[in-house]
Amino acid sequence: MCGIVGYIGHREAYSIVLKGLQRLEYRGYDSAGIALYDGEELNLCKTKGKVSDLKDKFEETATSTKGTVGIGHTRWATHGVPNDVNSHPHYSNSGNLVIIHNGIIENYDTLKKELIKRGYTFESDTDTEVLVNLIEDVMVNEKVKLGKAVQIALNQSVGAYAIAVFDKRKPNELVVARLGSPLAIGIGENEFFIASDASPFIEYTSNAIYLEDGEMAVVRTQKQIKVRKIHDDSLVDPYVQELQLNLEQIEKGGYEHFMLKEIYEQPNAIIDTYRGRMLVNEGIVRMAGVDDNIERLANAKRILIVACGTSWHAGLVAEYIFEDFARIPVEVEYASEFRYRNPIIYENDVVIAISQSGETADTMAAIKLAKEKGAFVFGVCNVVGSSISRESHAGAYTHAGPEIGVASTKAFTTQITVLTMIALKLAKHRGTISDSDFRYHLQELDRIPAKISKVLEANDHIKLIADKYKEAPNCLYLGRGYNFPVALEGALKLKEISYIHAEGYPAAEMKHGPIALIDEQMPVVVIATKKGHYEKVVSNIQEIKSRKGKIIGIVTEGDEAVRDLADYVIEIPETIESLTPLLTTIPLQLLSYHIAVMLGKNVDQPRNLAKSVTVE
Ligand code: F6R
């Protein structure tokens, strides 16, 4: 969480840093700040609120927006409430150093007490202000340069960080470091860009270095970049990666919100996920990460899936798919729970970590634990080069393109697509699926993008339903089998962007408690597609109807039984049961999107949330 941006070079830094912050705002948006060096003075401005508030404040108050060095920060508060003082950048006591930080310094309290004893004072409640003063203290006491002081200070710190530090007495360099939080360095001609991801600098350079955990770099204009290990000072030869990202992918492209754009991108995103991997006519699925480790994966005694949030829901869908097709037992775990119990992991277990961002701290910690215990870790990530993708033994990217709306949409459907392909491959290898069934599944998966486009045509109808139920204080989502995780996901989408309380349940569980909630005020979204326990779900709908609940049915085209009972139905085209989540989830995304827009909520940046959760 938190986005950091920096620039050092020959261009005006202000607009680069400001635009970069806007692109990183998905990472956190409760406060923002910028520090710009104009050749003589540091102009520092920070404020509670969004980057747009920062822009207004900076342009009103700063003596100048000039300068070719600058750093900026957009915050998701951890230590200290979101206010002007706790916002970054933070000065050191002398006013010479200024820092931006994404992460948490866990031993900040001990360090702070030590520094207070030595006469340091603190304005904010943050761990970051402690770190910058620790760096200053090291510089003064050990008479070392900034780079060395940062290194020594970080070796005394426990926690996670991506930082950039600037010393106004040495205005031609920035010192950056990372551990547990991402940091990319864009490399131009005598200029460098620093950012939490590459989006702030893609129009300037397509060459980037992604620092590895435990690495730091001193970037100086006119000089080669030097990367070294923080703990032992050894020099590292950094890998300069060519970026695949383009500007169009990170802009709204005419849509009102990123979330809506990303919902509509799903047909193409899924095609991108299986393009070149699924050869329908030949009846082949080729995935390097799976092919290279086929025996390890196919002979797994058990698959453990670890993930958080929406990715965890994709994991639940995968549990059905793997068990159904590959006949391998699967357990799905919240990464945050898994990492803190003492899980039993056998050497021939395979752990699949699912993460859109590839940076989620709990998922990362879970896979580290699994590796320590000898498991083989397979990552399913969207962000190329992300920490989880690098920490895994093997993996498969979803190739969904950047997902910027905080509520996950295309990440979910592309994760299911990748996991389906993996399950089918393992099933084929293990002989638990017939050749004709295998081919049939590939053909059906290939038809899904067009079917999603068909579901998207129901947008206006879904908008009407949203209007009808937008004032409801609560909402229930029910589904069975493959569509139980979709019910959970539908409820999560509604609560996170509209702040309406919503719960997802397996339809049959309703009578064990939640049915007590049902009255004429309660909208109940029921996924009742023809395949998969249809009659049983129809009975559940009858039970809701008898208690006067309002029913919104997600049904297969041509359905009559549910139509007769429901207040509204949304149709999806027919497909095989295991693929229905790819279709049933679409109307639920649109429903929550429209309700949130109608309620005037900030759909792309819901309160209290951030896109990648890099803290515990
Ligand atoms: C919900 C949402 C979150 C994420 C969760 C995991 O819409 O976006 O629940 O799914 O924080 O994030 P990743 O997939 O990046 O590990």
Coordinates of N, CA and C in Angstrom, one line a residue, residues 373-499:
K373 N 8.9 -25.4 4.4 CA 8.4 -26.7 4.8 C 8.6 -27.7 3.6
G374 N 9.2 -27.3 2.5 CA 9.5 -28.2 1.5 C 8.5 -28.3 0.4
A375 N 7.4 -27.5 0.4 CA 6.4 -27.7 -0.7 C 6.9 -27.0 -2.0
F376 N 6.3 -27.4 -3.0 CA 6.5 -26.8 -4.3 C 5.5 -25.7 -4.5
V377 N 6.0 -24.5 -4.8 CA 5.1 -23.4 -4.9 C 4.9 -22.9 -6.3
F378 N 3.6 -22.8 -6.7 CA 3.2 -22.4 -8.1 C 2.4 -21.1 -7.9
G379 N 2.9 -20.1 -8.6 CA 2.2 -18.8 -8.5 C 1.3 -18.5 -9.7
V380 N 0.2 -17.9 -9.3 CA -0.7 -17.5 -10.4 C -0.9 -16.0 -10.2
C381 N -0.2 -15.2 -10.9 CA -0.2 -13.7 -10.7 C -0.5 -13.0 -12.0
N382 N -0.9 -11.7 -11.8 CA -1.2 -10.9 -13.0 C 0.0 -10.0 -13.3
V383 N 0.6 -9.4 -12.2 CA 1.6 -8.4 -12.5 C 2.9 -9.1 -12.7
V384 N 3.4 -8.9 -13.9 CA 4.7 -9.6 -14.4 C 5.9 -9.1 -13.5
G385 N 6.7 -10.0 -13.1 CA 7.8 -9.6 -12.3 C 7.5 -9.3 -10.8
S386 N 6.3 -9.5 -10.4 CA 5.9 -9.2 -9.0 C 6.6 -10.1 -8.0
S387 N 6.6 -9.7 -6.8 CA 7.3 -10.5 -5.7 C 6.9 -11.9 -5.7
I388 N 5.6 -12.2 -5.7 CA 5.1 -13.6 -5.5 C 5.5 -14.4 -6.7
S389 N 5.4 -13.8 -7.9 CA 5.8 -14.5 -9.1 C 7.3 -14.9 -9.1
R390 N 8.1 -14.0 -8.4 CA 9.5 -14.4 -8.4 C 9.8 -15.3 -7.3
E391 N 9.0 -15.3 -6.2 CA 9.3 -16.1 -5.1 C 8.9 -17.6 -5.3
S392 N 7.9 -17.7 -6.3 CA 7.4 -19.1 -6.6 C 8.4 -19.9 -7.4
H393 N 8.3 -21.3 -7.2 CA 9.2 -22.1 -8.0 C 8.8 -22.1 -9.5
A394 N 7.6 -22.0 -9.7 CA 7.1 -21.9 -11.1 C 5.8 -21.2 -11.1
G395 N 5.2 -20.9 -12.3 CA 3.9 -20.2 -12.2 C 3.4 -19.9 -13.6
A396 N 2.2 -19.3 -13.6 CA 1.6 -18.9 -14.9 C 1.0 -17.5 -14.6
Y397 N 1.3 -16.6 -15.5 CA 0.7 -15.3 -15.4 C -0.8 -15.3 -16.0
T398 N -1.6 -14.4 -15.5 CA -3.0 -14.3 -16.1 C -3.0 -13.5 -17.3
H399 N -2.0 -12.6 -17.5 CA -2.0 -11.7 -18.7 C -3.3 -10.9 -18.9
A400 N -3.9 -10.4 -17.7 CA -5.1 -9.7 -17.8 C -4.9 -8.2 -18.2
G401 N -3.6 -7.8 -18.1 CA -3.3 -6.3 -18.3 C -3.5 -5.6 -17.0
P402 N -3.1 -4.4 -16.8 CA -3.2 -3.7 -15.5 C -4.6 -3.6 -15.0
E403 N -4.8 -4.0 -13.8 CA -6.1 -3.8 -13.2 C -6.0 -2.7 -12.2
I404 N -6.7 -1.6 -12.4 CA -6.4 -0.3 -11.6 C -7.6 -0.1 -10.7
G405 N -8.8 -0.4 -11.1 CA -9.9 -0.3 -10.1 C -9.6 -1.1 -8.9
V406 N -9.9 -0.6 -7.7 CA -9.5 -1.3 -6.5 C -10.3 -2.6 -6.4
A407 N -11.6 -2.6 -6.9 CA -12.4 -3.8 -6.8 C -11.9 -4.7 -8.0
S408 N -11.5 -5.9 -7.7 CA -11.0 -6.8 -8.7 C -12.1 -7.4 -9.5
T409 N -11.9 -7.4 -10.8 CA -13.0 -7.9 -11.8 C -12.3 -8.9 -12.8
K410 N -11.5 -8.3 -13.7 CA -10.9 -9.1 -14.7 C -9.9 -10.1 -14.1
A411 N -9.3 -9.7 -13.0 CA -8.3 -10.5 -12.3 C -9.0 -11.9 -12.0
F412 N -10.2 -11.8 -11.4 CA -11.0 -13.0 -11.0 C -11.2 -13.9 -12.2
T413 N -11.8 -13.4 -13.2 CA -12.1 -14.3 -14.3 C -10.9 -14.8 -15.0
T414 N -9.8 -14.1 -15.1 CA -8.6 -14.6 -15.8 C -7.9 -15.6 -14.9
Q415 N -8.0 -15.4 -13.6 CA -7.4 -16.4 -12.6 C -8.2 -17.7 -12.8
I416 N -9.5 -17.7 -12.9 CA -10.3 -18.9 -13.1 C -9.9 -19.6 -14.5
T417 N -9.7 -18.7 -15.5 CA -9.3 -19.3 -16.8 C -7.9 -20.0 -16.7
V418 N -6.9 -19.4 -16.1 CA -5.6 -20.0 -15.9 C -5.8 -21.3 -15.1
L419 N -6.5 -21.3 -14.0 CA -6.6 -22.4 -13.1 C -7.4 -23.6 -13.9
T420 N -8.3 -23.2 -14.7 CA -9.1 -24.2 -15.5 C -8.1 -24.9 -16.4
M421 N -7.3 -24.1 -17.1 CA -6.3 -24.7 -18.1 C -5.4 -25.7 -17.3
I422 N -4.9 -25.2 -16.1 CA -4.0 -26.1 -15.4 C -4.7 -27.4 -15.0
A423 N -5.9 -27.2 -14.5 CA -6.6 -28.4 -14.0 C -6.8 -29.4 -15.1
L424 N -7.2 -28.9 -16.3 CA -7.4 -29.7 -17.5 C -6.1 -30.4 -17.9
K425 N -5.1 -29.7 -17.9 CA -3.8 -30.3 -18.2 C -3.4 -31.4 -17.3
L426 N -3.6 -31.2 -16.0 CA -3.2 -32.2 -15.0 C -4.1 -33.4 -15.1
A427 N -5.4 -33.1 -15.4 CA -6.4 -34.2 -15.6 C -6.0 -35.1 -16.8
K428 N -5.5 -34.4 -17.8 CA -5.1 -35.2 -19.0 C -3.9 -36.1 -18.7
H429 N -3.0 -35.5 -18.0 CA -1.8 -36.2 -17.7 C -2.1 -37.4 -16.8
R430 N -3.0 -37.2 -15.9 CA -3.3 -38.2 -14.9 C -4.3 -39.2 -15.4
G431 N -4.8 -38.9 -16.6 CA -5.8 -39.8 -17.2 C -7.2 -39.8 -16.5
T432 N -7.5 -38.7 -15.9 CA -8.8 -38.6 -15.2 C -9.8 -37.8 -16.0
I433 N -9.5 -37.5 -17.3 CA -10.4 -36.9 -18.2 C -10.3 -37.6 -19.5
S434 N -11.4 -37.8 -20.2 CA -11.2 -38.5 -21.5 C -10.7 -37.4 -22.6
D435 N -10.2 -37.9 -23.6 CA -9.7 -37.0 -24.7 C -10.8 -36.2 -25.2
S436 N -12.0 -36.8 -25.4 CA -13.1 -36.0 -26.0 C -13.6 -34.9 -25.0
D437 N -13.6 -35.3 -23.8 CA -14.1 -34.3 -22.7 C -13.1 -33.2 -22.6
F438 N -11.8 -33.5 -22.7 CA -10.8 -32.5 -22.6 C -11.0 -31.5 -23.8
R439 N -11.1 -32.0 -25.0 CA -11.3 -31.2 -26.2 C -12.6 -30.3 -26.0
Y440 N -13.6 -31.0 -25.5 CA -14.9 -30.3 -25.4 C -14.7 -29.1 -24.4
H441 N -14.0 -29.3 -23.4 CA -13.8 -28.2 -22.4 C -13.0 -27.1 -23.0
L442 N -12.0 -27.4 -23.8 CA -11.2 -26.4 -24.5 C -12.1 -25.6 -25.4
Q443 N -13.0 -26.3 -26.2 CA -13.9 -25.6 -27.1 C -14.8 -24.7 -26.3
E444 N -15.3 -25.2 -25.2 CA -16.3 -24.3 -24.5 C -15.6 -23.1 -23.8
L445 N -14.3 -23.3 -23.4 CA -13.6 -22.2 -22.8 C -13.4 -21.1 -23.9
D446 N -13.1 -21.6 -25.1 CA -12.9 -20.7 -26.2 C -14.2 -19.9 -26.6
R447 N -15.3 -20.4 -26.2 CA -16.6 -19.7 -26.5 C -16.9 -18.7 -25.4
I448 N -16.2 -18.8 -24.2 CA -16.6 -17.9 -23.1 C -16.5 -16.4 -23.4
P449 N -15.4 -16.0 -24.1 CA -15.3 -14.5 -24.3 C -16.6 -14.0 -25.0
A450 N -17.0 -14.7 -26.0 CA -18.2 -14.2 -26.8 C -19.5 -14.3 -25.9
K451 N -19.5 -15.2 -25.0 CA -20.7 -15.4 -24.1 C -20.6 -14.2 -23.1
I452 N -19.4 -13.9 -22.6 CA -19.4 -12.7 -21.7 C -19.9 -11.5 -22.4
S453 N -19.5 -11.3 -23.7 CA -19.9 -10.1 -24.4 C -21.5 -10.1 -24.4
K454 N -22.0 -11.2 -24.6 CA -23.5 -11.3 -24.6 C -24.1 -10.9 -23.2
V455 N -23.4 -11.4 -22.1 CA -23.9 -11.0 -20.8 C -23.8 -9.5 -20.6
L456 N -22.7 -8.9 -21.2 CA -22.5 -7.4 -21.0 C -23.7 -6.6 -21.7
E457 N -24.3 -7.3 -22.7 CA -25.4 -6.6 -23.3 C -26.6 -6.3 -22.4
A458 N -26.6 -7.0 -21.3 CA -27.7 -6.9 -20.3 C -27.5 -5.7 -19.4
N459 N -26.4 -4.9 -19.7 CA -26.0 -3.8 -18.8 C -27.2 -2.9 -18.4
D460 N -28.0 -2.5 -19.4 CA -29.1 -1.5 -19.1 C -30.2 -2.1 -18.2
H461 N -30.4 -3.4 -18.4 CA -31.4 -4.1 -17.6 C -30.8 -4.2 -16.1
I462 N -29.5 -4.5 -16.0 CA -28.9 -4.6 -14.7 C -29.0 -3.2 -14.0
K463 N -28.8 -2.2 -14.8 CA -28.9 -0.8 -14.2 C -30.3 -0.6 -13.6
L464 N -31.3 -1.1 -14.3 CA -32.7 -0.9 -13.7 C -32.8 -1.6 -12.4
I465 N -32.2 -2.8 -12.3 CA -32.3 -3.6 -11.1 C -31.5 -2.9 -10.0
A466 N -30.4 -2.3 -10.4 CA -29.6 -1.6 -9.4 C -30.4 -0.4 -8.8
D467 N -31.1 0.3 -9.7 CA -31.9 1.4 -9.3 C -32.9 1.0 -8.2
K468 N -33.5 -0.2 -8.5 CA -34.6 -0.7 -7.6 C -34.1 -1.0 -6.2
Y469 N -32.8 -1.5 -6.1 CA -32.4 -2.0 -4.8 C -31.3 -1.2 -4.2
K470 N -31.0 -0.1 -4.8 CA -29.8 0.7 -4.3 C -29.9 1.2 -2.9
E471 N -31.1 1.3 -2.4 CA -31.3 1.8 -1.0 C -31.3 0.7 0.0
A472 N -31.2 -0.6 -0.4 CA -31.3 -1.7 0.5 C -30.1 -1.7 1.5
P473 N -30.4 -1.8 2.8 CA -29.3 -1.8 3.7 C -28.5 -3.1 3.7
N474 N -29.1 -4.2 3.3 CA -28.4 -5.5 3.3 C -28.8 -6.2 2.0
C475 N -28.0 -7.2 1.7 CA -28.3 -8.0 0.6 C -27.6 -9.4 0.7
L476 N -28.4 -10.4 0.3 CA -27.8 -11.8 0.4 C -27.5 -12.3 -1.0
Y477 N -26.4 -13.1 -1.1 CA -26.1 -13.7 -2.3 C -26.0 -15.2 -2.1
L478 N -26.7 -16.0 -2.9 CA -26.7 -17.4 -2.7 C -26.3 -18.1 -4.0
G479 N -25.5 -19.2 -3.8 CA -25.1 -20.0 -5.0 C -24.7 -21.4 -4.4
R480 N -24.7 -22.4 -5.3 CA -24.3 -23.7 -4.9 C -23.2 -24.2 -5.8
G481 N -22.4 -25.2 -5.3 CA -21.3 -25.8 -6.1 C -20.4 -24.7 -6.6
Y482 N -20.1 -24.8 -7.9 CA -19.2 -23.9 -8.6 C -19.6 -22.4 -8.3
N483 N -20.9 -22.2 -8.1 CA -21.3 -20.8 -8.0 C -21.5 -20.3 -6.5
F484 N -21.1 -21.2 -5.6 CA -21.0 -20.7 -4.2 C -19.9 -19.6 -4.1
P485 N -18.7 -19.9 -4.6 CA -17.7 -18.8 -4.5 C -18.1 -17.5 -5.3
V486 N -18.9 -17.7 -6.3 CA -19.4 -16.5 -7.1 C -20.3 -15.7 -6.2
A487 N -21.1 -16.4 -5.3 CA -22.0 -15.7 -4.4 C -21.1 -14.9 -3.4
L488 N -20.0 -15.5 -2.9 CA -19.1 -14.8 -2.0 C -18.5 -13.5 -2.7
E489 N -18.1 -13.7 -4.0 CA -17.5 -12.7 -4.7 C -18.5 -11.5 -5.0
G490 N -19.7 -11.9 -5.3 CA -20.8 -10.9 -5.6 C -21.0 -10.0 -4.4
A491 N -21.0 -10.7 -3.2 CA -21.3 -10.0 -2.0 C -20.1 -9.1 -1.7
L492 N -18.9 -9.6 -1.9 CA -17.7 -8.7 -1.6 C -17.7 -7.5 -2.5
K493 N -18.0 -7.7 -3.8 CA -18.1 -6.5 -4.7 C -19.0 -5.5 -4.2
L494 N -20.2 -5.9 -3.8 CA -21.2 -4.9 -3.3 C -20.7 -4.2 -2.1
K495 N -20.2 -5.0 -1.1 CA -19.9 -4.3 0.1 C -18.7 -3.4 -0.1
E496 N -17.7 -3.8 -0.9 CA -16.5 -2.9 -0.9 C -16.7 -1.6 -1.7
I497 N -17.6 -1.6 -2.6 CA -17.7 -0.3 -3.4 C -19.0 0.5 -3.0
S498 N -20.0 -0.2 -2.5 CA -21.2 0.6 -2.2 C -21.4 0.7 -0.7
Y499 N -20.6 0.0 0.1 CA -20.7 0.0 1.6 C -22.1 -0.6 2.0

